[in-house]
Amino acid sequence: MKLYFSTKSIPQIQHLPLTERLEIIQAAQKKLIGPEKLLLNILKLLVVIPIFVVILQISTNWVSIIWALLLTLLYPLFIKPFQYGLCAKYIPTHKYQGE
């Protein structure tokens, strides 16, 4: 699986406007099979759970707020490339090439 850090880097849809690319990604995400959805959800949990653990520590350590914010920024940087990579194979190559 190839990781894409932006929808613009997915070859099948790179020439389309952002709104159309997002619609196509959303439609492709609906086509994900069970194990792919499970993998994506586990990756999401691996990012979200530490955020809540750090938030629980705020009562004893105020520096935890900074760590919680940094971990929150990690969510889209870590999850989106995997999401785009999984969805890219469900985007037909010939349908969007001539538009």
Short mmCIF file of N, CA and C in Angstrom, two decimals:
data_model
loop_
_atom_site.label_atom_id
_atom_site.label_comp_id
_atom_site.label_asym_id
_atom_site.label_seq_id
_atom_site.Cartn_x
_atom_site.Cartn_y
_atom_site.Cartn_z
N MET A 1 0.85 -1.18 0.00
CA MET A 1 0.00 0.00 0.00
C MET A 1 0.89 1.24 0.00
N LYS A 2 0.63 2.11 -0.91
CA LYS A 2 1.37 3.36 -1.00
C LYS A 2 0.65 4.41 -0.15
N LEU A 3 1.42 5.22 0.55
CA LEU A 3 0.84 6.27 1.39
C LEU A 3 0.79 7.58 0.60
N TYR A 4 -0.34 8.24 0.67
CA TYR A 4 -0.53 9.54 0.02
C TYR A 4 -0.79 10.57 1.10
N PHE A 5 0.00 11.62 1.15
CA PHE A 5 -0.15 12.63 2.18
C PHE A 5 -1.13 13.72 1.78
N SER A 6 -1.62 13.66 0.57
CA SER A 6 -2.60 14.63 0.09
C SER A 6 -3.44 13.97 -1.01
N THR A 7 -4.66 14.42 -1.17
CA THR A 7 -5.48 13.89 -2.27
C THR A 7 -4.91 14.31 -3.61
N LYS A 8 -4.15 15.38 -3.62
CA LYS A 8 -3.53 15.88 -4.85
C LYS A 8 -2.46 14.92 -5.36
N SER A 9 -1.91 14.08 -4.48
CA SER A 9 -0.86 13.16 -4.90
C SER A 9 -1.39 11.81 -5.37
N ILE A 10 -2.70 11.60 -5.33
CA ILE A 10 -3.29 10.37 -5.86
C ILE A 10 -3.42 10.54 -7.38
N PRO A 11 -2.71 9.73 -8.16
CA PRO A 11 -2.63 9.97 -9.61
C PRO A 11 -3.98 9.99 -10.33
N GLN A 12 -4.91 9.15 -9.93
CA GLN A 12 -6.19 9.07 -10.64
C GLN A 12 -7.01 10.35 -10.54
N ILE A 13 -6.84 11.12 -9.47
CA ILE A 13 -7.72 12.29 -9.25
C ILE A 13 -6.95 13.59 -9.03
N GLN A 14 -5.66 13.60 -9.30
CA GLN A 14 -4.86 14.79 -8.99
C GLN A 14 -5.25 16.02 -9.80
N HIS A 15 -5.87 15.86 -10.94
CA HIS A 15 -6.24 16.99 -11.78
C HIS A 15 -7.60 17.59 -11.43
N LEU A 16 -8.34 16.95 -10.52
CA LEU A 16 -9.68 17.40 -10.16
C LEU A 16 -9.64 18.45 -9.05
N PRO A 17 -10.68 19.28 -8.94
CA PRO A 17 -10.75 20.24 -7.83
C PRO A 17 -10.90 19.52 -6.49
N LEU A 18 -10.59 20.20 -5.41
CA LEU A 18 -10.59 19.61 -4.08
C LEU A 18 -11.93 19.00 -3.70
N THR A 19 -13.02 19.69 -3.96
CA THR A 19 -14.32 19.16 -3.56
C THR A 19 -14.64 17.84 -4.25
N GLU A 20 -14.29 17.74 -5.52
CA GLU A 20 -14.52 16.50 -6.25
C GLU A 20 -13.61 15.39 -5.74
N ARG A 21 -12.36 15.73 -5.43
CA ARG A 21 -11.44 14.72 -4.90
C ARG A 21 -11.95 14.17 -3.58
N LEU A 22 -12.47 15.04 -2.72
CA LEU A 22 -12.99 14.60 -1.43
C LEU A 22 -14.23 13.73 -1.59
N GLU A 23 -15.07 14.06 -2.55
CA GLU A 23 -16.25 13.23 -2.82
C GLU A 23 -15.85 11.85 -3.30
N ILE A 24 -14.84 11.79 -4.14
CA ILE A 24 -14.38 10.51 -4.68
C ILE A 24 -13.74 9.68 -3.56
N ILE A 25 -12.96 10.33 -2.69
CA ILE A 25 -12.36 9.62 -1.56
C ILE A 25 -13.45 9.08 -0.64
N GLN A 26 -14.48 9.88 -0.40
CA GLN A 26 -15.57 9.44 0.46
C GLN A 26 -16.29 8.25 -0.15
N ALA A 27 -16.52 8.26 -1.46
CA ALA A 27 -17.16 7.13 -2.12
C ALA A 27 -16.26 5.90 -2.08
N ALA A 28 -14.97 6.09 -2.25
CA ALA A 28 -14.02 4.97 -2.19
C ALA A 28 -13.93 4.40 -0.78
N GLN A 29 -14.06 5.25 0.22
CA GLN A 29 -14.00 4.78 1.60
C GLN A 29 -15.19 3.87 1.93
N LYS A 30 -16.31 4.10 1.29
CA LYS A 30 -17.47 3.24 1.50
C LYS A 30 -17.25 1.85 0.92
N LYS A 31 -16.30 1.72 0.00
CA LYS A 31 -16.03 0.44 -0.64
C LYS A 31 -14.98 -0.39 0.12
N LEU A 32 -14.41 0.17 1.17
CA LEU A 32 -13.41 -0.58 1.93
C LEU A 32 -14.02 -1.86 2.49
N ILE A 33 -13.24 -2.93 2.46
CA ILE A 33 -13.72 -4.20 3.01
C ILE A 33 -13.48 -4.22 4.52
N GLY A 34 -14.05 -5.19 5.18
CA GLY A 34 -14.00 -5.28 6.64
C GLY A 34 -12.61 -5.17 7.26
N PRO A 35 -11.65 -5.99 6.80
CA PRO A 35 -10.30 -5.90 7.40
C PRO A 35 -9.64 -4.53 7.21
N GLU A 36 -9.92 -3.88 6.09
CA GLU A 36 -9.35 -2.55 5.86
C GLU A 36 -9.97 -1.52 6.80
N LYS A 37 -11.27 -1.62 7.00
CA LYS A 37 -11.95 -0.72 7.95
C LYS A 37 -11.42 -0.97 9.36
N LEU A 38 -11.24 -2.25 9.70
CA LEU A 38 -10.72 -2.60 11.02
C LEU A 38 -9.32 -2.02 11.22
N LEU A 39 -8.46 -2.17 10.22
CA LEU A 39 -7.10 -1.61 10.31
C LEU A 39 -7.14 -0.11 10.50
N LEU A 40 -7.97 0.57 9.74
CA LEU A 40 -8.07 2.03 9.84
C LEU A 40 -8.59 2.45 11.21
N ASN A 41 -9.56 1.73 11.74
CA ASN A 41 -10.11 2.06 13.06
C ASN A 41 -9.11 1.78 14.17
N ILE A 42 -8.33 0.72 14.05
CA ILE A 42 -7.30 0.43 15.05
C ILE A 42 -6.23 1.51 15.03
N LEU A 43 -5.84 1.96 13.84
CA LEU A 43 -4.86 3.05 13.74
C LEU A 43 -5.41 4.33 14.38
N LYS A 44 -6.68 4.59 14.18
CA LYS A 44 -7.30 5.77 14.80
C LYS A 44 -7.26 5.66 16.32
N LEU A 45 -7.56 4.47 16.83
CA LEU A 45 -7.52 4.26 18.28
C LEU A 45 -6.11 4.43 18.83
N LEU A 46 -5.11 3.99 18.07
CA LEU A 46 -3.73 4.13 18.53
C LEU A 46 -3.30 5.59 18.66
N VAL A 47 -3.98 6.47 17.96
CA VAL A 47 -3.68 7.90 18.08
C VAL A 47 -4.58 8.55 19.13
N VAL A 48 -5.84 8.16 19.20
CA VAL A 48 -6.80 8.83 20.08
C VAL A 48 -6.61 8.44 21.55
N ILE A 49 -6.34 7.19 21.83
CA ILE A 49 -6.20 6.75 23.22
C ILE A 49 -5.10 7.50 23.97
N PRO A 50 -3.90 7.67 23.40
CA PRO A 50 -2.89 8.45 24.13
C PRO A 50 -3.32 9.89 24.41
N ILE A 51 -4.13 10.46 23.53
CA ILE A 51 -4.60 11.83 23.77
C ILE A 51 -5.42 11.88 25.05
N PHE A 52 -6.32 10.92 25.23
CA PHE A 52 -7.15 10.90 26.43
C PHE A 52 -6.33 10.55 27.68
N VAL A 53 -5.33 9.71 27.53
CA VAL A 53 -4.46 9.40 28.67
C VAL A 53 -3.73 10.66 29.13
N VAL A 54 -3.25 11.44 28.20
CA VAL A 54 -2.55 12.68 28.54
C VAL A 54 -3.53 13.68 29.14
N ILE A 55 -4.75 13.74 28.62
CA ILE A 55 -5.75 14.66 29.16
C ILE A 55 -6.06 14.31 30.62
N LEU A 56 -6.09 13.04 30.95
CA LEU A 56 -6.33 12.63 32.33
C LEU A 56 -5.22 13.09 33.28
N GLN A 57 -4.03 13.30 32.75
CA GLN A 57 -2.90 13.72 33.58
C GLN A 57 -2.85 15.23 33.79
N ILE A 58 -3.74 15.96 33.16
CA ILE A 58 -3.73 17.43 33.26
C ILE A 58 -3.94 17.89 34.69
N SER A 59 -4.71 17.15 35.47
CA SER A 59 -4.98 17.57 36.85
C SER A 59 -3.71 17.60 37.71
N THR A 60 -2.73 16.80 37.37
CA THR A 60 -1.48 16.77 38.15
C THR A 60 -0.33 17.48 37.44
N ASN A 61 -0.42 17.63 36.13
CA ASN A 61 0.69 18.19 35.38
C ASN A 61 0.13 19.05 34.23
N TRP A 62 0.24 20.36 34.37
CA TRP A 62 -0.32 21.26 33.36
C TRP A 62 0.43 21.23 32.03
N VAL A 63 1.63 20.72 32.02
CA VAL A 63 2.39 20.60 30.77
C VAL A 63 1.73 19.56 29.85
N SER A 64 0.91 18.72 30.43
CA SER A 64 0.21 17.70 29.64
C SER A 64 -0.70 18.32 28.58
N ILE A 65 -1.13 19.55 28.80
CA ILE A 65 -1.97 20.23 27.80
C ILE A 65 -1.20 20.35 26.48
N ILE A 66 0.06 20.70 26.58
CA ILE A 66 0.88 20.84 25.37
C ILE A 66 1.02 19.50 24.67
N TRP A 67 1.25 18.44 25.44
CA TRP A 67 1.38 17.11 24.84
C TRP A 67 0.06 16.67 24.20
N ALA A 68 -1.05 16.99 24.84
CA ALA A 68 -2.35 16.63 24.27
C ALA A 68 -2.57 17.35 22.94
N LEU A 69 -2.19 18.62 22.88
CA LEU A 69 -2.32 19.37 21.62
C LEU A 69 -1.42 18.80 20.54
N LEU A 70 -0.19 18.45 20.89
CA LEU A 70 0.73 17.87 19.91
C LEU A 70 0.22 16.52 19.40
N LEU A 71 -0.31 15.71 20.29
CA LEU A 71 -0.86 14.42 19.87
C LEU A 71 -2.11 14.60 19.00
N THR A 72 -2.88 15.64 19.28
CA THR A 72 -4.05 15.93 18.46
C THR A 72 -3.64 16.32 17.04
N LEU A 73 -2.54 17.03 16.91
CA LEU A 73 -2.02 17.38 15.58
C LEU A 73 -1.52 16.15 14.84
N LEU A 74 -1.11 15.14 15.57
CA LEU A 74 -0.61 13.92 14.97
C LEU A 74 -1.72 13.14 14.26
N TYR A 75 -2.95 13.29 14.73
CA TYR A 75 -4.07 12.52 14.17
C TYR A 75 -4.17 12.64 12.65
N PRO A 76 -4.34 13.85 12.09
CA PRO A 76 -4.46 13.91 10.62
C PRO A 76 -3.15 13.58 9.90
N LEU A 77 -2.02 13.86 10.52
CA LEU A 77 -0.75 13.55 9.87
C LEU A 77 -0.48 12.05 9.80
N PHE A 78 -1.06 11.30 10.71
CA PHE A 78 -0.83 9.86 10.78
C PHE A 78 -1.95 9.07 10.10
N ILE A 79 -3.19 9.49 10.26
CA ILE A 79 -4.33 8.73 9.78
C ILE A 79 -4.63 8.99 8.30
N LYS A 80 -4.60 10.23 7.87
CA LYS A 80 -4.98 10.54 6.48
C LYS A 80 -4.15 9.81 5.43
N PRO A 81 -2.82 9.73 5.55
CA PRO A 81 -2.07 8.98 4.54
C PRO A 81 -2.50 7.52 4.43
N PHE A 82 -2.80 6.88 5.56
CA PHE A 82 -3.28 5.51 5.53
C PHE A 82 -4.66 5.43 4.89
N GLN A 83 -5.51 6.38 5.24
CA GLN A 83 -6.86 6.41 4.66
C GLN A 83 -6.80 6.59 3.15
N TYR A 84 -6.01 7.54 2.69
CA TYR A 84 -5.89 7.77 1.26
C TYR A 84 -5.27 6.57 0.55
N GLY A 85 -4.29 5.94 1.19
CA GLY A 85 -3.65 4.77 0.59
C GLY A 85 -4.62 3.61 0.45
N LEU A 86 -5.45 3.39 1.46
CA LEU A 86 -6.43 2.31 1.38
C LEU A 86 -7.51 2.61 0.35
N CYS A 87 -7.91 3.86 0.24
CA CYS A 87 -9.00 4.23 -0.68
C CYS A 87 -8.54 4.33 -2.13
N ALA A 88 -7.26 4.57 -2.36
CA ALA A 88 -6.77 4.79 -3.72
C ALA A 88 -7.04 3.61 -4.64
N LYS A 89 -6.98 2.41 -4.11
CA LYS A 89 -7.21 1.25 -4.99
C LYS A 89 -8.67 1.09 -5.39
N TYR A 90 -9.58 1.79 -4.74
CA TYR A 90 -11.00 1.73 -5.09
C TYR A 90 -11.43 2.88 -6.00
N ILE A 91 -10.47 3.67 -6.44
CA ILE A 91 -10.76 4.78 -7.36
C ILE A 91 -10.45 4.29 -8.76
N PRO A 92 -11.46 4.25 -9.63
CA PRO A 92 -11.19 3.77 -11.00
C PRO A 92 -10.28 4.72 -11.75
N THR A 93 -9.33 4.18 -12.47
CA THR A 93 -8.34 5.02 -13.15
C THR A 93 -8.91 5.63 -14.42
N HIS A 94 -9.73 4.92 -15.16
CA HIS A 94 -10.20 5.41 -16.45
C HIS A 94 -11.34 6.41 -16.34
N LYS A 95 -12.11 6.38 -15.30
CA LYS A 95 -13.31 7.22 -15.19
C LYS A 95 -12.98 8.70 -15.09
N TYR A 96 -11.92 9.04 -14.37
CA TYR A 96 -11.62 10.44 -14.07
C TYR A 96 -10.47 11.00 -14.90
N GLN A 97 -9.88 10.23 -15.78
CA GLN A 97 -8.71 10.69 -16.53
C GLN A 97 -9.04 11.77 -17.55
N GLY A 98 -10.16 11.70 -18.23
CA GLY A 98 -10.44 12.64 -19.29
C GLY A 98 -11.17 13.89 -18.85
N GLU A 99 -11.52 14.00 -17.61
CA GLU A 99 -12.33 15.14 -17.15
C GLU A 99 -11.48 16.32 -16.77
#
